[in-house]
Coordinates of C-alpha atoms in Angstrom, one line a residue:
X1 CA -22.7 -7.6 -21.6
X2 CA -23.4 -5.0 -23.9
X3 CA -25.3 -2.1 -23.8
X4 CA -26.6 -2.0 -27.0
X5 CA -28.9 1.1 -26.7
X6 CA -25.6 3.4 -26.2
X7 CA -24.2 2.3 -28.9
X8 CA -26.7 2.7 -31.6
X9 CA -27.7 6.4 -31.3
X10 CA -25.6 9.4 -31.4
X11 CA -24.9 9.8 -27.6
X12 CA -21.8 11.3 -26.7
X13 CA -20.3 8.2 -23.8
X14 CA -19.5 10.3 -20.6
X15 CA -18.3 9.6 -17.4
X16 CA -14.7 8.5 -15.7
X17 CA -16.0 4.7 -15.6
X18 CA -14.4 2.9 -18.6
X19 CA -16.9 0.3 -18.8
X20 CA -20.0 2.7 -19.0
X21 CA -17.9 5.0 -21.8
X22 CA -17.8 1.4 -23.8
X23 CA -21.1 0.5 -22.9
X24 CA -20.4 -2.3 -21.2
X25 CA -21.4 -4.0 -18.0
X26 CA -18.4 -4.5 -15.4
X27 CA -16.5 -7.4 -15.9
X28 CA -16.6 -7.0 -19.9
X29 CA -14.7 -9.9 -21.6
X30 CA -11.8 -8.8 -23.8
X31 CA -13.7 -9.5 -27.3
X32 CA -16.6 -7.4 -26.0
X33 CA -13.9 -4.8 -25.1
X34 CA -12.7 -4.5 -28.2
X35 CA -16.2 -4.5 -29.8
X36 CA -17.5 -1.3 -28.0
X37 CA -14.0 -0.2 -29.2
X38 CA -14.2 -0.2 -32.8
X39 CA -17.2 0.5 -32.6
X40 CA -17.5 3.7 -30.9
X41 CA -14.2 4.5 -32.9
X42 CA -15.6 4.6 -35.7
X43 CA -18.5 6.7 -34.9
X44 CA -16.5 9.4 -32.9
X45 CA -13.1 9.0 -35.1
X46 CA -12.0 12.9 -35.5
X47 CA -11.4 12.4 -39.2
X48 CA -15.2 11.1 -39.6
X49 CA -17.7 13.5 -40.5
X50 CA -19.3 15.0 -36.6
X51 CA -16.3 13.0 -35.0
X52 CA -14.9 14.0 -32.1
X53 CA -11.4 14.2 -30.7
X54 CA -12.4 14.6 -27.2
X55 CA -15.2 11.8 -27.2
X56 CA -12.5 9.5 -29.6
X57 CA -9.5 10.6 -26.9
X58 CA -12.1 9.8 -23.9
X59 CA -13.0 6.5 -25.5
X60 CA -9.5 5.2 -26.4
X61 CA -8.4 5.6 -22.7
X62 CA -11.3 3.8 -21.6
X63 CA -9.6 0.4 -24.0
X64 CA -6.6 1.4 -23.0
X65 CA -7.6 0.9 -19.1
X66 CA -9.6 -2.4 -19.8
X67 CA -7.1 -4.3 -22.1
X68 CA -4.2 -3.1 -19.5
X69 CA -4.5 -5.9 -17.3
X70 CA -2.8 -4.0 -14.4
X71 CA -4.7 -1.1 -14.8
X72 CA -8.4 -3.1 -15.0
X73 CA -7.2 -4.9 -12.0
X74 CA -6.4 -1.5 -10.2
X75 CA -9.2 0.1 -11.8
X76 CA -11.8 -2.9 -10.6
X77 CA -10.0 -2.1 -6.7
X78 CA -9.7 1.0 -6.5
X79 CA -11.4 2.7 -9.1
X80 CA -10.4 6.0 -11.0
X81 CA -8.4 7.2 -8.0
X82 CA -6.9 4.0 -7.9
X83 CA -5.7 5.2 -11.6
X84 CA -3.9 8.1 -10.6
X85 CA -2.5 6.8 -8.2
X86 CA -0.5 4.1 -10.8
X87 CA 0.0 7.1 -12.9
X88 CA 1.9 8.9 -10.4
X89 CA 4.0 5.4 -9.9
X90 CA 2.3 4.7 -6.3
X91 CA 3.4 1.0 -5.6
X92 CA 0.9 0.5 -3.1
X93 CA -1.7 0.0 -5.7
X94 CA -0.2 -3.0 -7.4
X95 CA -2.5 -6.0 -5.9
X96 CA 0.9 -8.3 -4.8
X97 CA 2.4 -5.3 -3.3
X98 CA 3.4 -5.3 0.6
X99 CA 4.6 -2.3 2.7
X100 CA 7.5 -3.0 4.4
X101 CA 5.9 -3.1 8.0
X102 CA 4.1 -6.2 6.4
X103 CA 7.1 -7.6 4.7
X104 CA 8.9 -7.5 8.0
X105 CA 6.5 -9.2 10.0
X106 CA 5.7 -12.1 7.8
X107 CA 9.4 -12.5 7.3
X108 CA 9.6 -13.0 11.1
X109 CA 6.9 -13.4 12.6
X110 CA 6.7 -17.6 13.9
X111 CA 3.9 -16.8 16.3
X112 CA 3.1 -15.1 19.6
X113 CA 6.6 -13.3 20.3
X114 CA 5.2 -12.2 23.7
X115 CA 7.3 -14.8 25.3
X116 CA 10.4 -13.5 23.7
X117 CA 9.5 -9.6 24.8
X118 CA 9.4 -10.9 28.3
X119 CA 12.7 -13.1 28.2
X120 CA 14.4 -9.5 26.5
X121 CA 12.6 -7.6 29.7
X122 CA 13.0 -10.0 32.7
X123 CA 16.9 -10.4 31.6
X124 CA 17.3 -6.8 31.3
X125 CA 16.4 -6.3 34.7
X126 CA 17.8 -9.6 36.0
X127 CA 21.4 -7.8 34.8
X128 CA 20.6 -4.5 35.9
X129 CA 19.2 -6.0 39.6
X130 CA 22.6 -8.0 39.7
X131 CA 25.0 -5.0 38.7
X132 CA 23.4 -2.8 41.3
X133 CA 23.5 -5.4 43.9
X134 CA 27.3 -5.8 43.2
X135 CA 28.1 -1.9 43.2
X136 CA 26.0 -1.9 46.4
X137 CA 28.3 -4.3 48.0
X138 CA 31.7 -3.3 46.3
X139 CA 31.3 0.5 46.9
X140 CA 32.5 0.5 50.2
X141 CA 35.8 -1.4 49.4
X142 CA 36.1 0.9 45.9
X143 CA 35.8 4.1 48.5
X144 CA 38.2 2.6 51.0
X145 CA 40.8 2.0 48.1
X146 CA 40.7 4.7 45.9
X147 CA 39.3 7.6 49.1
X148 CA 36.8 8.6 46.8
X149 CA 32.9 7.9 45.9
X150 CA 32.2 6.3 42.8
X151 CA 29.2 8.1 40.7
X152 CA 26.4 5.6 39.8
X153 CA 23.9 5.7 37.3
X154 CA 20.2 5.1 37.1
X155 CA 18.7 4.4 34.1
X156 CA 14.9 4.7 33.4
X157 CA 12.2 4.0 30.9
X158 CA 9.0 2.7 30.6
X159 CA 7.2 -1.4 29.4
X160 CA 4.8 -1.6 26.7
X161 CA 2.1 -0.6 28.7
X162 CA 3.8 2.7 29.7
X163 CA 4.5 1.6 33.4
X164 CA 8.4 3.3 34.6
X165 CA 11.0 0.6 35.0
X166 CA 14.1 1.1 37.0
X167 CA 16.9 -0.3 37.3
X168 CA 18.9 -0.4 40.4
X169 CA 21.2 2.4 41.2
X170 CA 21.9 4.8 44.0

């Protein structure tokens, strides 16, 4: 799991991948973390003769990112992008986290709804066939009572598939 030959020279540990900044070989157990921790440290520790507080600074985010569980899951995922992205407070990166689109349609989904899109349709225009079948017939008695015609109203829009529906009207 190490990478011993990084380790043992002078080699300044570059890169945005923790693992290959420790040395280590993806999946790293935690006591190999911590190993290429203290060890590299110690070697780059600013208050150590030729240390180096960018190289120390660079390492210590590298253990912070692989002994933050969240953030070695997200970085495993999603990689350093997947980093900023939790930095910036992005839920979406989280591994358990749903969008709500997702949440909504496990919450109700119990199968193929088609059938239930067509009852909703077909009674629509069951009750929209009925009403203008009635105004059809009752608009001559409504004109012969009041002396005037009654305005009627057609309403349209359009199925799934984009096809016009119509309901009855004048």
């Amino acid at each position: 799991v190490f990478l011993h030959a990084q380790l043992a020279d002078d080699r300044v540990p570059t890169g945005g991948d923790p693992y290959s900044i420790l040395g280590l070989a993806n999946g790293a157990s935690q006591q190999h973390v911590t190993k290429a921790y203290r060890s590299l440290a110690k070697r780059w520790h600013p208050d150590r003769m030729h240390g180096d507080k960018d190289v120390f600074a660079l390492v210590a985010h590298a253990y912070d990112v692989l002994t933050d569980p969240e953030k070695r899951d997200v970085f495993d995922r999603l990689g350093a992008r997947g980093l900023e992205r939790l930095r910036d407070g992005d839920p979406s990166v989280r591994k358990d986290w749903l969008s709500d689109a997702e949440i909504l349609r496990r919450v109700h989904n119990d199968g193929d709804e088609g059938w239930l899109d067509g009852l909703v349709t077909s009674g629509f225009a069951s009750l929209s066939a009925g009403a203008a079948a009635c105004s059809r017939r009752l608009a001559p008695s409504l004109r012969w009572l009041t002396g005037r015609e009654w305005p009627s109203v057609v309403i349209t829009a359009s199925d799934g598939d984009g096809s016009a529906l119509y309901s009855g009207g004048a």
